[in-house]
PDB file of C-alpha atoms in Angstrom:
ATOM      1  CA  UNK S   1      24.327  36.062 -32.805  1.00 41.00           C
ATOM      2  CA  UNK S   2      23.419  32.523 -33.059  1.00 44.00           C
ATOM      3  CA  UNK S   3      21.160  30.970 -30.162  1.00 44.00           C
ATOM      4  CA  UNK S   4      22.341  27.799 -28.646  1.00 48.00           C
ATOM      5  CA  UNK S   5      19.469  25.615 -29.772  1.00 42.00           C
ATOM      6  CA  UNK S   6      20.474  23.112 -26.741  1.00 45.00           C
ATOM      7  CA  UNK S   7      20.258  25.925 -23.785  1.00 43.00           C
ATOM      8  CA  UNK S   8      17.039  26.493 -25.658  1.00 43.00           C
ATOM      9  CA  UNK S   9      15.459  23.561 -25.388  1.00 42.00           C
ATOM     10  CA  UNK S  10      16.439  22.975 -21.787  1.00 46.00           C
ATOM     11  CA  UNK S  11      15.934  26.070 -20.413  1.00 48.00           C
ATOM     12  CA  UNK S  12      13.854  25.915 -16.704  1.00 50.00           C
ATOM     13  CA  UNK S  13      15.132  22.186 -16.544  1.00 54.00           C
ATOM     14  CA  UNK S  14      17.948  20.699 -14.068  1.00 52.00           C
ATOM     15  CA  UNK S  15      20.354  19.571 -16.408  1.00 61.00           C
ATOM     16  CA  UNK S  16      22.262  17.476 -13.716  1.00 83.00           C
ATOM     17  CA  UNK S  17      21.266  14.316 -13.030  1.00 85.00           C
ATOM     18  CA  UNK S  18      21.382  14.357  -9.699  1.00 87.00           C
ATOM     19  CA  UNK S  19      19.151  17.269  -9.383  1.00 88.00           C
ATOM     20  CA  UNK S  20      17.055  15.536 -11.781  1.00 90.00           C
ATOM     21  CA  UNK S  21      16.537  12.879  -9.375  1.00 91.00           C
ATOM     22  CA  UNK S  22      16.125  14.914  -6.389  1.00 93.00           C
ATOM     23  CA  UNK S  23      13.501  16.345  -7.713  1.00 95.00           C
ATOM     24  CA  UNK S  24      11.511  13.694  -9.052  1.00 95.00           C
ATOM     25  CA  UNK S  25      11.774  12.087  -5.502  1.00 95.00           C
ATOM     26  CA  UNK S  26      10.537  15.624  -3.885  1.00 96.00           C
ATOM     27  CA  UNK S  27       7.405  14.953  -6.384  1.00 97.00           C
ATOM     28  CA  UNK S  28       6.890  11.813  -5.119  1.00 96.00           C
ATOM     29  CA  UNK S  29       7.330  12.574  -2.088  1.00 96.00           C
ATOM     30  CA  UNK S  30       4.986  15.608  -2.149  1.00 97.00           C
ATOM     31  CA  UNK S  31       2.483  13.800  -3.812  1.00 96.00           C
ATOM     32  CA  UNK S  32       2.659  11.205  -0.501  1.00 94.00           C
ATOM     33  CA  UNK S  33       2.078  13.683   1.985  1.00 95.00           C
ATOM     34  CA  UNK S  34      -1.143  15.247  -0.497  1.00 96.00           C
ATOM     35  CA  UNK S  35      -2.675  11.797  -0.561  1.00 94.00           C
ATOM     36  CA  UNK S  36      -2.117  10.938   3.159  1.00 92.00           C
ATOM     37  CA  UNK S  37      -4.919  14.064   3.921  1.00 91.00           C
ATOM     38  CA  UNK S  38      -6.509  14.141   0.166  1.00 90.00           C
ATOM     39  CA  UNK S  39      -8.653  12.258  -2.063  1.00 89.00           C
ATOM     40  CA  UNK S  40      -6.419  11.306  -5.381  1.00 92.00           C
ATOM     41  CA  UNK S  41      -9.306  12.765  -7.156  1.00 91.00           C
ATOM     42  CA  UNK S  42      -8.907  16.304  -4.929  1.00 93.00           C
ATOM     43  CA  UNK S  43      -4.904  16.419  -5.288  1.00 96.00           C
ATOM     44  CA  UNK S  44      -4.046  19.012  -8.430  1.00 96.00           C
ATOM     45  CA  UNK S  45      -1.044  18.802 -10.380  1.00 96.00           C
ATOM     46  CA  UNK S  46      -0.589  22.830  -8.637  1.00 96.00           C
ATOM     47  CA  UNK S  47      -0.661  21.306  -5.318  1.00 97.00           C
ATOM     48  CA  UNK S  48       1.947  19.099  -5.783  1.00 97.00           C
ATOM     49  CA  UNK S  49       4.002  21.590  -7.514  1.00 97.00           C
ATOM     50  CA  UNK S  50       3.306  24.014  -4.846  1.00 96.00           C
ATOM     51  CA  UNK S  51       3.885  21.173  -2.153  1.00 97.00           C
ATOM     52  CA  UNK S  52       7.110  19.860  -3.455  1.00 96.00           C
ATOM     53  CA  UNK S  53       8.412  24.092  -4.396  1.00 96.00           C
ATOM     54  CA  UNK S  54       8.881  22.938  -8.022  1.00 95.00           C
ATOM     55  CA  UNK S  55       7.493  24.283 -11.341  1.00 95.00           C
ATOM     56  CA  UNK S  56       4.215  22.194 -12.507  1.00 94.00           C
ATOM     57  CA  UNK S  57       5.896  22.222 -15.757  1.00 95.00           C
ATOM     58  CA  UNK S  58       8.545  19.538 -13.741  1.00 95.00           C
ATOM     59  CA  UNK S  59       5.718  17.156 -13.285  1.00 96.00           C
ATOM     60  CA  UNK S  60       4.781  16.482 -16.862  1.00 94.00           C
ATOM     61  CA  UNK S  61       8.427  16.185 -18.146  1.00 94.00           C
ATOM     62  CA  UNK S  62       9.679  13.637 -15.577  1.00 95.00           C
ATOM     63  CA  UNK S  63       6.355  11.549 -15.469  1.00 96.00           C
ATOM     64  CA  UNK S  64       3.964  12.949 -17.821  1.00 95.00           C
ATOM     65  CA  UNK S  65       1.312  13.663 -15.881  1.00 95.00           C
ATOM     66  CA  UNK S  66      -0.383  13.111 -12.814  1.00 96.00           C
ATOM     67  CA  UNK S  67      -1.590   9.814 -13.307  1.00 95.00           C
ATOM     68  CA  UNK S  68       1.978   8.569 -14.201  1.00 96.00           C
ATOM     69  CA  UNK S  69       3.345  10.178 -10.885  1.00 96.00           C
ATOM     70  CA  UNK S  70       1.055   8.103  -8.377  1.00 95.00           C
ATOM     71  CA  UNK S  71       1.900   5.255 -10.541  1.00 94.00           C
ATOM     72  CA  UNK S  72       5.496   5.732  -9.597  1.00 95.00           C
ATOM     73  CA  UNK S  73       4.794   6.810  -5.701  1.00 94.00           C
ATOM     74  CA  UNK S  74       3.174   3.046  -5.949  1.00 93.00           C
ATOM     75  CA  UNK S  75       5.864   1.307  -7.122  1.00 91.00           C
ATOM     76  CA  UNK S  76       8.338   3.177  -4.665  1.00 91.00           C
ATOM     77  CA  UNK S  77       6.193   2.394  -1.446  1.00 89.00           C
ATOM     78  CA  UNK S  78       6.121  -1.351  -2.489  1.00 90.00           C
ATOM     79  CA  UNK S  79       9.641  -1.657  -3.124  1.00 88.00           C
ATOM     80  CA  UNK S  80      10.283   0.173   0.108  1.00 87.00           C
ATOM     81  CA  UNK S  81       7.922  -2.055   2.330  1.00 86.00           C
ATOM     82  CA  UNK S  82       8.295  -5.223   0.924  1.00 87.00           C
ATOM     83  CA  UNK S  83      11.709  -5.776   1.316  1.00 86.00           C
ATOM     84  CA  UNK S  84      10.462  -6.412   5.147  1.00 85.00           C
ATOM     85  CA  UNK S  85       8.763  -9.103   4.375  1.00 90.00           C
ATOM     86  CA  UNK S  86      11.833 -11.125   2.888  1.00 87.00           C
ATOM     87  CA  UNK S  87      12.682 -12.782   5.832  1.00 89.00           C
ATOM     88  CA  UNK S  88       8.731 -14.372   7.289  1.00 91.00           C
ATOM     89  CA  UNK S  89       9.648 -17.863   5.887  1.00 89.00           C
ATOM     90  CA  UNK S  90      12.596 -17.685   8.851  1.00 90.00           C
ATOM     91  CA  UNK S  91      10.380 -17.096  11.450  1.00 88.00           C
ATOM     92  CA  UNK S  92       8.661 -18.543  14.353  1.00 87.00           C
ATOM     93  CA  UNK S  93       5.285 -17.057  13.343  1.00 92.00           C
ATOM     94  CA  UNK S  94       5.520 -16.006   9.696  1.00 93.00           C
ATOM     95  CA  UNK S  95       1.653 -15.451   9.506  1.00 94.00           C
ATOM     96  CA  UNK S  96       1.539 -13.192  12.897  1.00 95.00           C
ATOM     97  CA  UNK S  97       4.304 -11.119  11.570  1.00 94.00           C
ATOM     98  CA  UNK S  98       3.031 -11.032   8.454  1.00 95.00           C
ATOM     99  CA  UNK S  99      -0.255  -9.504  10.438  1.00 95.00           C
ATOM    100  CA  UNK S 100       1.761  -7.296  12.358  1.00 94.00           C
ATOM    101  CA  UNK S 101       4.078  -5.742   9.682  1.00 93.00           C
ATOM    102  CA  UNK S 102       1.387  -5.128   7.027  1.00 94.00           C
ATOM    103  CA  UNK S 103      -0.799  -3.577   9.728  1.00 94.00           C
ATOM    104  CA  UNK S 104       2.377  -0.970  10.316  1.00 92.00           C
ATOM    105  CA  UNK S 105       1.998  -0.315   6.603  1.00 91.00           C
ATOM    106  CA  UNK S 106      -1.762   0.101   6.978  1.00 92.00           C
ATOM    107  CA  UNK S 107      -1.446   2.634  10.094  1.00 92.00           C
ATOM    108  CA  UNK S 108       2.090   4.883   8.554  1.00 90.00           C
ATOM    109  CA  UNK S 109       0.631   4.952   5.187  1.00 89.00           C
ATOM    110  CA  UNK S 110      -3.063   6.502   4.874  1.00 90.00           C
ATOM    111  CA  UNK S 111      -2.810   7.388   1.474  1.00 89.00           C
ATOM    112  CA  UNK S 112      -1.957   3.399   0.522  1.00 87.00           C
ATOM    113  CA  UNK S 113      -5.676   2.877   2.039  1.00 90.00           C
ATOM    114  CA  UNK S 114      -7.154   5.970   0.351  1.00 88.00           C
ATOM    115  CA  UNK S 115      -5.798   5.304  -3.387  1.00 89.00           C
ATOM    116  CA  UNK S 116      -7.319   1.753  -2.299  1.00 88.00           C
ATOM    117  CA  UNK S 117     -10.951   2.995  -1.037  1.00 88.00           C
ATOM    118  CA  UNK S 118     -11.321   5.688  -4.116  1.00 87.00           C
ATOM    119  CA  UNK S 119      -9.438   4.490  -7.312  1.00 86.00           C
ATOM    120  CA  UNK S 120      -9.054   0.222  -6.938  1.00 86.00           C
ATOM    121  CA  UNK S 121     -12.018  -0.762  -5.923  1.00 85.00           C
ATOM    122  CA  UNK S 122     -14.080   1.198  -8.029  1.00 81.00           C
ATOM    123  CA  UNK S 123     -12.342   1.751 -11.283  1.00 83.00           C
ATOM    124  CA  UNK S 124      -9.898  -0.006 -14.308  1.00 87.00           C
ATOM    125  CA  UNK S 125      -7.115   2.479 -14.865  1.00 89.00           C
ATOM    126  CA  UNK S 126      -3.428   2.256 -15.081  1.00 91.00           C
ATOM    127  CA  UNK S 127      -3.797   3.756 -11.640  1.00 91.00           C
ATOM    128  CA  UNK S 128      -5.496   0.790 -10.405  1.00 92.00           C
ATOM    129  CA  UNK S 129      -2.984  -1.671 -12.263  1.00 93.00           C
ATOM    130  CA  UNK S 130       0.036  -0.054 -10.848  1.00 92.00           C
ATOM    131  CA  UNK S 131      -1.092  -0.741  -7.759  1.00 92.00           C
ATOM    132  CA  UNK S 132      -2.667  -4.121  -8.149  1.00 92.00           C
ATOM    133  CA  UNK S 133       0.841  -5.439  -9.411  1.00 93.00           C
ATOM    134  CA  UNK S 134       2.489  -3.697  -6.497  1.00 91.00           C
ATOM    135  CA  UNK S 135       0.715  -4.651  -3.531  1.00 91.00           C
ATOM    136  CA  UNK S 136      -2.319  -7.303  -3.929  1.00 92.00           C
ATOM    137  CA  UNK S 137      -0.421  -9.265  -6.435  1.00 93.00           C
ATOM    138  CA  UNK S 138       3.067  -9.583  -4.569  1.00 93.00           C
ATOM    139  CA  UNK S 139       1.020 -10.304  -1.434  1.00 94.00           C
ATOM    140  CA  UNK S 140      -0.924 -13.222  -3.181  1.00 95.00           C
ATOM    141  CA  UNK S 141       2.215 -14.970  -4.135  1.00 94.00           C
ATOM    142  CA  UNK S 142       4.011 -15.366  -1.224  1.00 93.00           C
ATOM    143  CA  UNK S 143       0.633 -15.522   1.723  1.00 95.00           C
ATOM    144  CA  UNK S 144      -0.461 -18.749   1.032  1.00 96.00           C
ATOM    145  CA  UNK S 145       3.251 -20.252   1.193  1.00 94.00           C
ATOM    146  CA  UNK S 146       3.287 -18.901   4.649  1.00 93.00           C
ATOM    147  CA  UNK S 147      -0.149 -19.879   5.781  1.00 94.00           C
ATOM    148  CA  UNK S 148       0.888 -23.590   4.623  1.00 93.00           C
ATOM    149  CA  UNK S 149       4.142 -23.328   6.480  1.00 90.00           C
ATOM    150  CA  UNK S 150       2.399 -22.568   9.306  1.00 90.00           C
ATOM    151  CA  UNK S 151      -0.907 -24.230   9.802  1.00 88.00           C
ATOM    152  CA  UNK S 152       0.179 -27.552   7.973  1.00 86.00           C
ATOM    153  CA  UNK S 153      -2.224 -27.376   5.139  1.00 87.00           C
ATOM    154  CA  UNK S 154      -1.605 -29.446   2.121  1.00 88.00           C
ATOM    155  CA  UNK S 155      -3.872 -27.881  -0.238  1.00 92.00           C
ATOM    156  CA  UNK S 156      -2.894 -25.088  -2.153  1.00 93.00           C
ATOM    157  CA  UNK S 157      -6.035 -23.758  -3.185  1.00 95.00           C
ATOM    158  CA  UNK S 158      -7.325 -23.803  -0.084  1.00 93.00           C
ATOM    159  CA  UNK S 159      -3.808 -21.607   1.042  1.00 94.00           C
ATOM    160  CA  UNK S 160      -4.682 -19.392  -1.589  1.00 96.00           C
ATOM    161  CA  UNK S 161      -8.479 -18.876  -0.336  1.00 95.00           C
ATOM    162  CA  UNK S 162      -7.388 -18.266   2.926  1.00 94.00           C
ATOM    163  CA  UNK S 163      -4.637 -16.005   2.364  1.00 96.00           C
ATOM    164  CA  UNK S 164      -7.649 -14.066   0.727  1.00 96.00           C
ATOM    165  CA  UNK S 165      -9.657 -14.442   4.272  1.00 94.00           C
ATOM    166  CA  UNK S 166      -6.799 -13.128   6.089  1.00 95.00           C
ATOM    167  CA  UNK S 167      -6.150  -9.958   3.959  1.00 95.00           C
ATOM    168  CA  UNK S 168      -9.455  -8.914   4.139  1.00 95.00           C
ATOM    169  CA  UNK S 169      -9.642  -9.394   7.705  1.00 94.00           C
ATOM    170  CA  UNK S 170      -6.741  -7.185   7.888  1.00 95.00           C
ATOM    171  CA  UNK S 171      -7.792  -4.460   5.589  1.00 94.00           C
ATOM    172  CA  UNK S 172     -11.654  -4.129   5.785  1.00 95.00           C
ATOM    173  CA  UNK S 173     -11.119  -2.257   9.031  1.00 95.00           C
ATOM    174  CA  UNK S 174      -9.127   0.544   7.082  1.00 94.00           C
ATOM    175  CA  UNK S 175     -11.766   0.304   3.993  1.00 92.00           C
ATOM    176  CA  UNK S 176     -14.797   0.764   6.275  1.00 93.00           C
ATOM    177  CA  UNK S 177     -13.426   3.379   8.621  1.00 92.00           C
ATOM    178  CA  UNK S 178     -16.685   5.349   8.723  1.00 92.00           C
ATOM    179  CA  UNK S 179     -18.562   1.855   9.562  1.00 94.00           C
ATOM    180  CA  UNK S 180     -16.323   1.275  12.169  1.00 95.00           C
ATOM    181  CA  UNK S 181     -16.135   3.988  13.773  1.00 96.00           C
ATOM    182  CA  UNK S 182     -19.888   5.650  13.843  1.00 96.00           C
ATOM    183  CA  UNK S 183     -21.916   2.162  14.103  1.00 96.00           C
ATOM    184  CA  UNK S 184     -19.574   0.116  16.033  1.00 96.00           C
ATOM    185  CA  UNK S 185     -17.359   3.089  18.016  1.00 97.00           C
ATOM    186  CA  UNK S 186     -14.067   1.686  17.229  1.00 96.00           C
ATOM    187  CA  UNK S 187     -11.434   3.783  16.997  1.00 95.00           C
ATOM    188  CA  UNK S 188      -8.462   4.010  15.606  1.00 93.00           C
ATOM    189  CA  UNK S 189      -6.484   2.171  17.959  1.00 93.00           C
ATOM    190  CA  UNK S 190      -8.411  -0.687  18.825  1.00 94.00           C
ATOM    191  CA  UNK S 191      -7.539  -2.115  15.197  1.00 94.00           C
ATOM    192  CA  UNK S 192      -3.695  -1.334  15.856  1.00 92.00           C
ATOM    193  CA  UNK S 193      -0.500  -2.516  17.296  1.00 91.00           C
ATOM    194  CA  UNK S 194       0.283  -5.722  19.031  1.00 93.00           C
ATOM    195  CA  UNK S 195      -2.782  -6.828  21.057  1.00 93.00           C
ATOM    196  CA  UNK S 196      -4.609  -6.306  17.787  1.00 94.00           C
ATOM    197  CA  UNK S 197      -2.738  -8.372  15.693  1.00 95.00           C
ATOM    198  CA  UNK S 198      -2.291 -11.262  18.140  1.00 94.00           C
ATOM    199  CA  UNK S 199      -6.393 -11.573  18.124  1.00 93.00           C
ATOM    200  CA  UNK S 200      -6.656 -11.461  14.843  1.00 94.00           C
ATOM    201  CA  UNK S 201      -3.605 -14.178  14.432  1.00 94.00           C
ATOM    202  CA  UNK S 202      -5.045 -15.895  17.264  1.00 91.00           C
ATOM    203  CA  UNK S 203      -8.854 -16.340  15.486  1.00 89.00           C
ATOM    204  CA  UNK S 204      -7.089 -16.786  12.074  1.00 90.00           C
ATOM    205  CA  UNK S 205      -4.258 -19.352  12.340  1.00 84.00           C
ATOM    206  CA  UNK S 206      -6.044 -21.434  15.134  1.00 81.00           C
ATOM    207  CA  UNK S 207      -9.691 -21.423  13.843  1.00 74.00           C
ATOM    208  CA  UNK S 208      -7.917 -22.611  10.410  1.00 67.00           C
ATOM    209  CA  UNK S 209      -6.107 -25.379  11.941  1.00 60.00           C
ATOM    210  CA  UNK S 210      -9.582 -26.744  13.711  1.00 55.00           C
ATOM    211  CA  UNK S 211     -11.322 -26.614  10.623  1.00 54.00           C
ATOM    212  CA  UNK S 212      -9.005 -28.364   8.711  1.00 54.00           C
ATOM    213  CA  UNK S 213      -8.805 -31.331  11.507  1.00 47.00           C
ATOM    214  CA  UNK S 214     -12.733 -31.384  11.693  1.00 49.00           C
ATOM    215  CA  UNK S 215     -14.693 -29.903   8.984  1.00 49.00           C
ATOM    216  CA  UNK S 216     -18.448 -28.070  10.178  1.00 41.00           C
ATOM    217  CA  UNK S 217     -21.610 -29.946   9.791  1.00 49.00           C
ATOM    218  CA  UNK S 218     -24.446 -27.682   8.029  1.00 36.00           C
TER     219      UNK S 218
END
């Protein structure tokens, strides 16, 4: 009896496209959940497969490997989160809304911070490049115009530098978590929520306006 080579080639692999999409989503969500609790280097293919309850061979089949799976995770998070920034130009205080919303991303996606700390700041890999393209590169395009709009800055380069300063102010308390908690005794609740966003906004935007009017002499 002749073997059906097509069936043999796909043995153990879901044929239905919907089933394949579901399994890919489950693997991405599993990677996301693990990254919230562990560093990228600590997570194994076996961990992801176990969390998703899917054969580990499917990771290579769908993504080619662990790194490509996490690239897909980064892109999925970015696509889901950046949609909330599309209406910022219509807001009364767009920079404040950006601070508040970006802070919420950092709070609800600790894996984002893990990747930033472990991979992006210290290495150059396809994962780093995907992260840069999905998050910092996107922010660098829409944040300077928001600052120009609200602070009334005509100089595009100054707005770009100010935007970089702002994103550093927002992210650094998360990156420097150990220093913040142990040396300064500042816990997570103190760098979250509307009050933190309001304080940061006021220090930034009004200080920026003041410096634009009166340059400090040294």
